[in-house]
Tab-separated table of C-alpha atoms in Angstrom:
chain	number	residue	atom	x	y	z
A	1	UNK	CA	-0.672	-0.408	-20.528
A	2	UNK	CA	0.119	-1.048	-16.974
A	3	UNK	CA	-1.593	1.616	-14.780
A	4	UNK	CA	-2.175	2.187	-10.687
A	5	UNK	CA	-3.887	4.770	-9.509
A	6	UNK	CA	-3.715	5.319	-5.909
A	7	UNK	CA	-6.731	7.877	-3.633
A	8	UNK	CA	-7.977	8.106	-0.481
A	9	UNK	CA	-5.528	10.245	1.267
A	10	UNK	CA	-6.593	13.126	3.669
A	11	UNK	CA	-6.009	15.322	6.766
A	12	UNK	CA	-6.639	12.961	9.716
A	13	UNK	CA	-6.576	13.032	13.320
A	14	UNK	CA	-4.008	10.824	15.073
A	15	UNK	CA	-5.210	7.506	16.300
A	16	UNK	CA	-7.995	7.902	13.721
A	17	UNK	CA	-8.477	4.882	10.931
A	18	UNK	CA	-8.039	5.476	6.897
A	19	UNK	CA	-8.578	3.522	3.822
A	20	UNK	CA	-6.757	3.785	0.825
A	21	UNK	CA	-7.539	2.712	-2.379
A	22	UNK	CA	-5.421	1.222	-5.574
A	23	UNK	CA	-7.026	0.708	-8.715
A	24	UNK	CA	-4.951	-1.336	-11.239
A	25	UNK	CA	-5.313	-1.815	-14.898
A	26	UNK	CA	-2.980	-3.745	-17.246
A	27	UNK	CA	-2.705	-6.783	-15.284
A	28	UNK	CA	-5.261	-8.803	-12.900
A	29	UNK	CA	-4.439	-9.112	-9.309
A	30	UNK	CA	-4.898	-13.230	-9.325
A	31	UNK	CA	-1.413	-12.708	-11.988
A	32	UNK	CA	0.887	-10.684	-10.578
A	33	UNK	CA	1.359	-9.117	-6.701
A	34	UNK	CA	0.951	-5.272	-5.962
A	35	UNK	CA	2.584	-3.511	-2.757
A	36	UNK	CA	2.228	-0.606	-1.058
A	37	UNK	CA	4.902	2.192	-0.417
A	38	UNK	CA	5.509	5.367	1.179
A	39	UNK	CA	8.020	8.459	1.227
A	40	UNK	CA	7.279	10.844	4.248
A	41	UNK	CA	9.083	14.477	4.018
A	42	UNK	CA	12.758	14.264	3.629
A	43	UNK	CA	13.390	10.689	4.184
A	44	UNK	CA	13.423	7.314	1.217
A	45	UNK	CA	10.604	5.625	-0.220
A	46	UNK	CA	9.867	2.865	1.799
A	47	UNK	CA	7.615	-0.383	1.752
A	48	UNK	CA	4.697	-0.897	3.915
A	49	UNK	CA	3.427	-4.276	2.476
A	50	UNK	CA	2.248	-6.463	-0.411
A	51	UNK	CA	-0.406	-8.785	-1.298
A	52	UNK	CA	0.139	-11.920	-3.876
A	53	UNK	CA	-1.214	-13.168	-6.849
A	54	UNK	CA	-2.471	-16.199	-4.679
A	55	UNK	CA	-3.898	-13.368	-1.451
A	56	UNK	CA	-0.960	-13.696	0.755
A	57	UNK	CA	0.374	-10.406	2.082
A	58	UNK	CA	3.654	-9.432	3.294
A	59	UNK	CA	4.296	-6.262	5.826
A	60	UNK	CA	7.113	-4.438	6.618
A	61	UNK	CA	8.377	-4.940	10.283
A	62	UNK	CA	7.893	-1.253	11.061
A	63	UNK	CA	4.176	-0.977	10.397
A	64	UNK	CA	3.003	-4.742	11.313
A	65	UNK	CA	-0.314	-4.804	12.917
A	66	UNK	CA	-1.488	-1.280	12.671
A	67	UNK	CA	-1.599	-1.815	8.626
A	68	UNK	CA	-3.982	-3.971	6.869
A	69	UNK	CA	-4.108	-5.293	2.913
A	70	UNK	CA	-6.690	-6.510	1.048
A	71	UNK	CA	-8.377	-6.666	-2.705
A	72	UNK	CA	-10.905	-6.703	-4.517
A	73	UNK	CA	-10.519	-8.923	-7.528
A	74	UNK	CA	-13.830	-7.634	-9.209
A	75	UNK	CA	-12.943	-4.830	-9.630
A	76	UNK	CA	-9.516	-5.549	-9.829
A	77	UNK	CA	-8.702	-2.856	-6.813
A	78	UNK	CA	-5.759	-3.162	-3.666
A	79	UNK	CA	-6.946	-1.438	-0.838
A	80	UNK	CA	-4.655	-0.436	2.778
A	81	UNK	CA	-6.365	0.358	5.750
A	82	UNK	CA	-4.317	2.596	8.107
A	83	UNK	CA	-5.059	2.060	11.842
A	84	UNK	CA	-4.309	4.102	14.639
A	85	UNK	CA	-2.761	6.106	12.259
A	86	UNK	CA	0.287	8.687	14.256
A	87	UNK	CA	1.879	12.016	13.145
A	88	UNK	CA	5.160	10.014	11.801
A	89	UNK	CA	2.709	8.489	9.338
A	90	UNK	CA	2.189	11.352	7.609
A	91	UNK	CA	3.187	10.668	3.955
A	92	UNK	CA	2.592	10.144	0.658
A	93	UNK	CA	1.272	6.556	0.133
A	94	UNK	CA	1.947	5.007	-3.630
A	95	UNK	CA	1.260	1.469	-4.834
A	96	UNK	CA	3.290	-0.316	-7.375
A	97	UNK	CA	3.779	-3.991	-8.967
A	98	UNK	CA	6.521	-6.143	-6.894
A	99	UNK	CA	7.547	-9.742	-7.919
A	100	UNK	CA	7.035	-12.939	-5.782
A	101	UNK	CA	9.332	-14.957	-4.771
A	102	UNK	CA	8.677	-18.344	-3.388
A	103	UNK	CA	5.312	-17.637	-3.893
A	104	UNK	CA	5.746	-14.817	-1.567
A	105	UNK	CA	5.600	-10.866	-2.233
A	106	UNK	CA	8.341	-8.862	-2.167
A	107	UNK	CA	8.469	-5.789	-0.580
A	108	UNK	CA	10.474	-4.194	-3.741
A	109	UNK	CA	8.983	-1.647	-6.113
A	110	UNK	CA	8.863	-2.581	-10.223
A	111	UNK	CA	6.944	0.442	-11.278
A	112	UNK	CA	5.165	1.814	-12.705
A	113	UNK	CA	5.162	4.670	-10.016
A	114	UNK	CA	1.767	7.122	-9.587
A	115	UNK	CA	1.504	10.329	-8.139
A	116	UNK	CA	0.679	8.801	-4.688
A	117	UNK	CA	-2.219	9.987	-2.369
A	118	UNK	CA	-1.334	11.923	0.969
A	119	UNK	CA	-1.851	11.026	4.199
A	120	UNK	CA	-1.365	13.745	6.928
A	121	UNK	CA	-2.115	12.945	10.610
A	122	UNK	CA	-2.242	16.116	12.743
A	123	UNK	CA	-4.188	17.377	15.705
């Protein structure tokens, strides 16, 4: 059974740095790509980047540079670091599978979906 389980989130300062965590079970992360998503108050899910089976990442144009992917293959865990994190970051952060194309990630959801981890940035 496929399974990510997203934590980390908190009550942060703005320009302050955070690290979430993704722990995936069901698949390895050397098979299949996993991205990273979010869905602030009262707006759409959207995508904030993914990382291949082969270590390449992908980032939305919105977020580029302040937002950072990486993994752990040993223990099989997707982590985003959050710099210089603002007030319109504030959200709830899930990851998901996505599918590759041209060996590239894709910054499109394929479930399954978690219950996400928040991320408020206030002052």
């Amino acid at each position: 059974q496929v399974q990510l389980v997203e934590s980390g989130g908190a009550l942060v300062r703005p320009a302050s740095r955070r690290i979430l965590s993704c722990v995936v079970s069901g698949f390895t992360l050397d098979e299949y790509a996993v991205g990273w998503f979010r869905q602030a108050p009262g707006k759409e899910r959207e995508a904030v980047g993914c990382i291949g089976a082969d270590g390449r990442t992908n980032y939305a144009g919105s977020i580029r540079d302040r937002f950072y992917i990486f993994r752990d293959n040993a223990k099989n865990t997707v982590s985003l670091r959050l710099d210089n994190l603002k007030p319109e970051d504030t959200a709830v952060y899930y990851c998901t599978a996505v599918a590759e194309k041209w060996s590239v990630c894709v910054l499109e959801g394929l479930g399954p979906w978690g219950q996400g981890t928040q991320v408020t940035v206030s002052s």
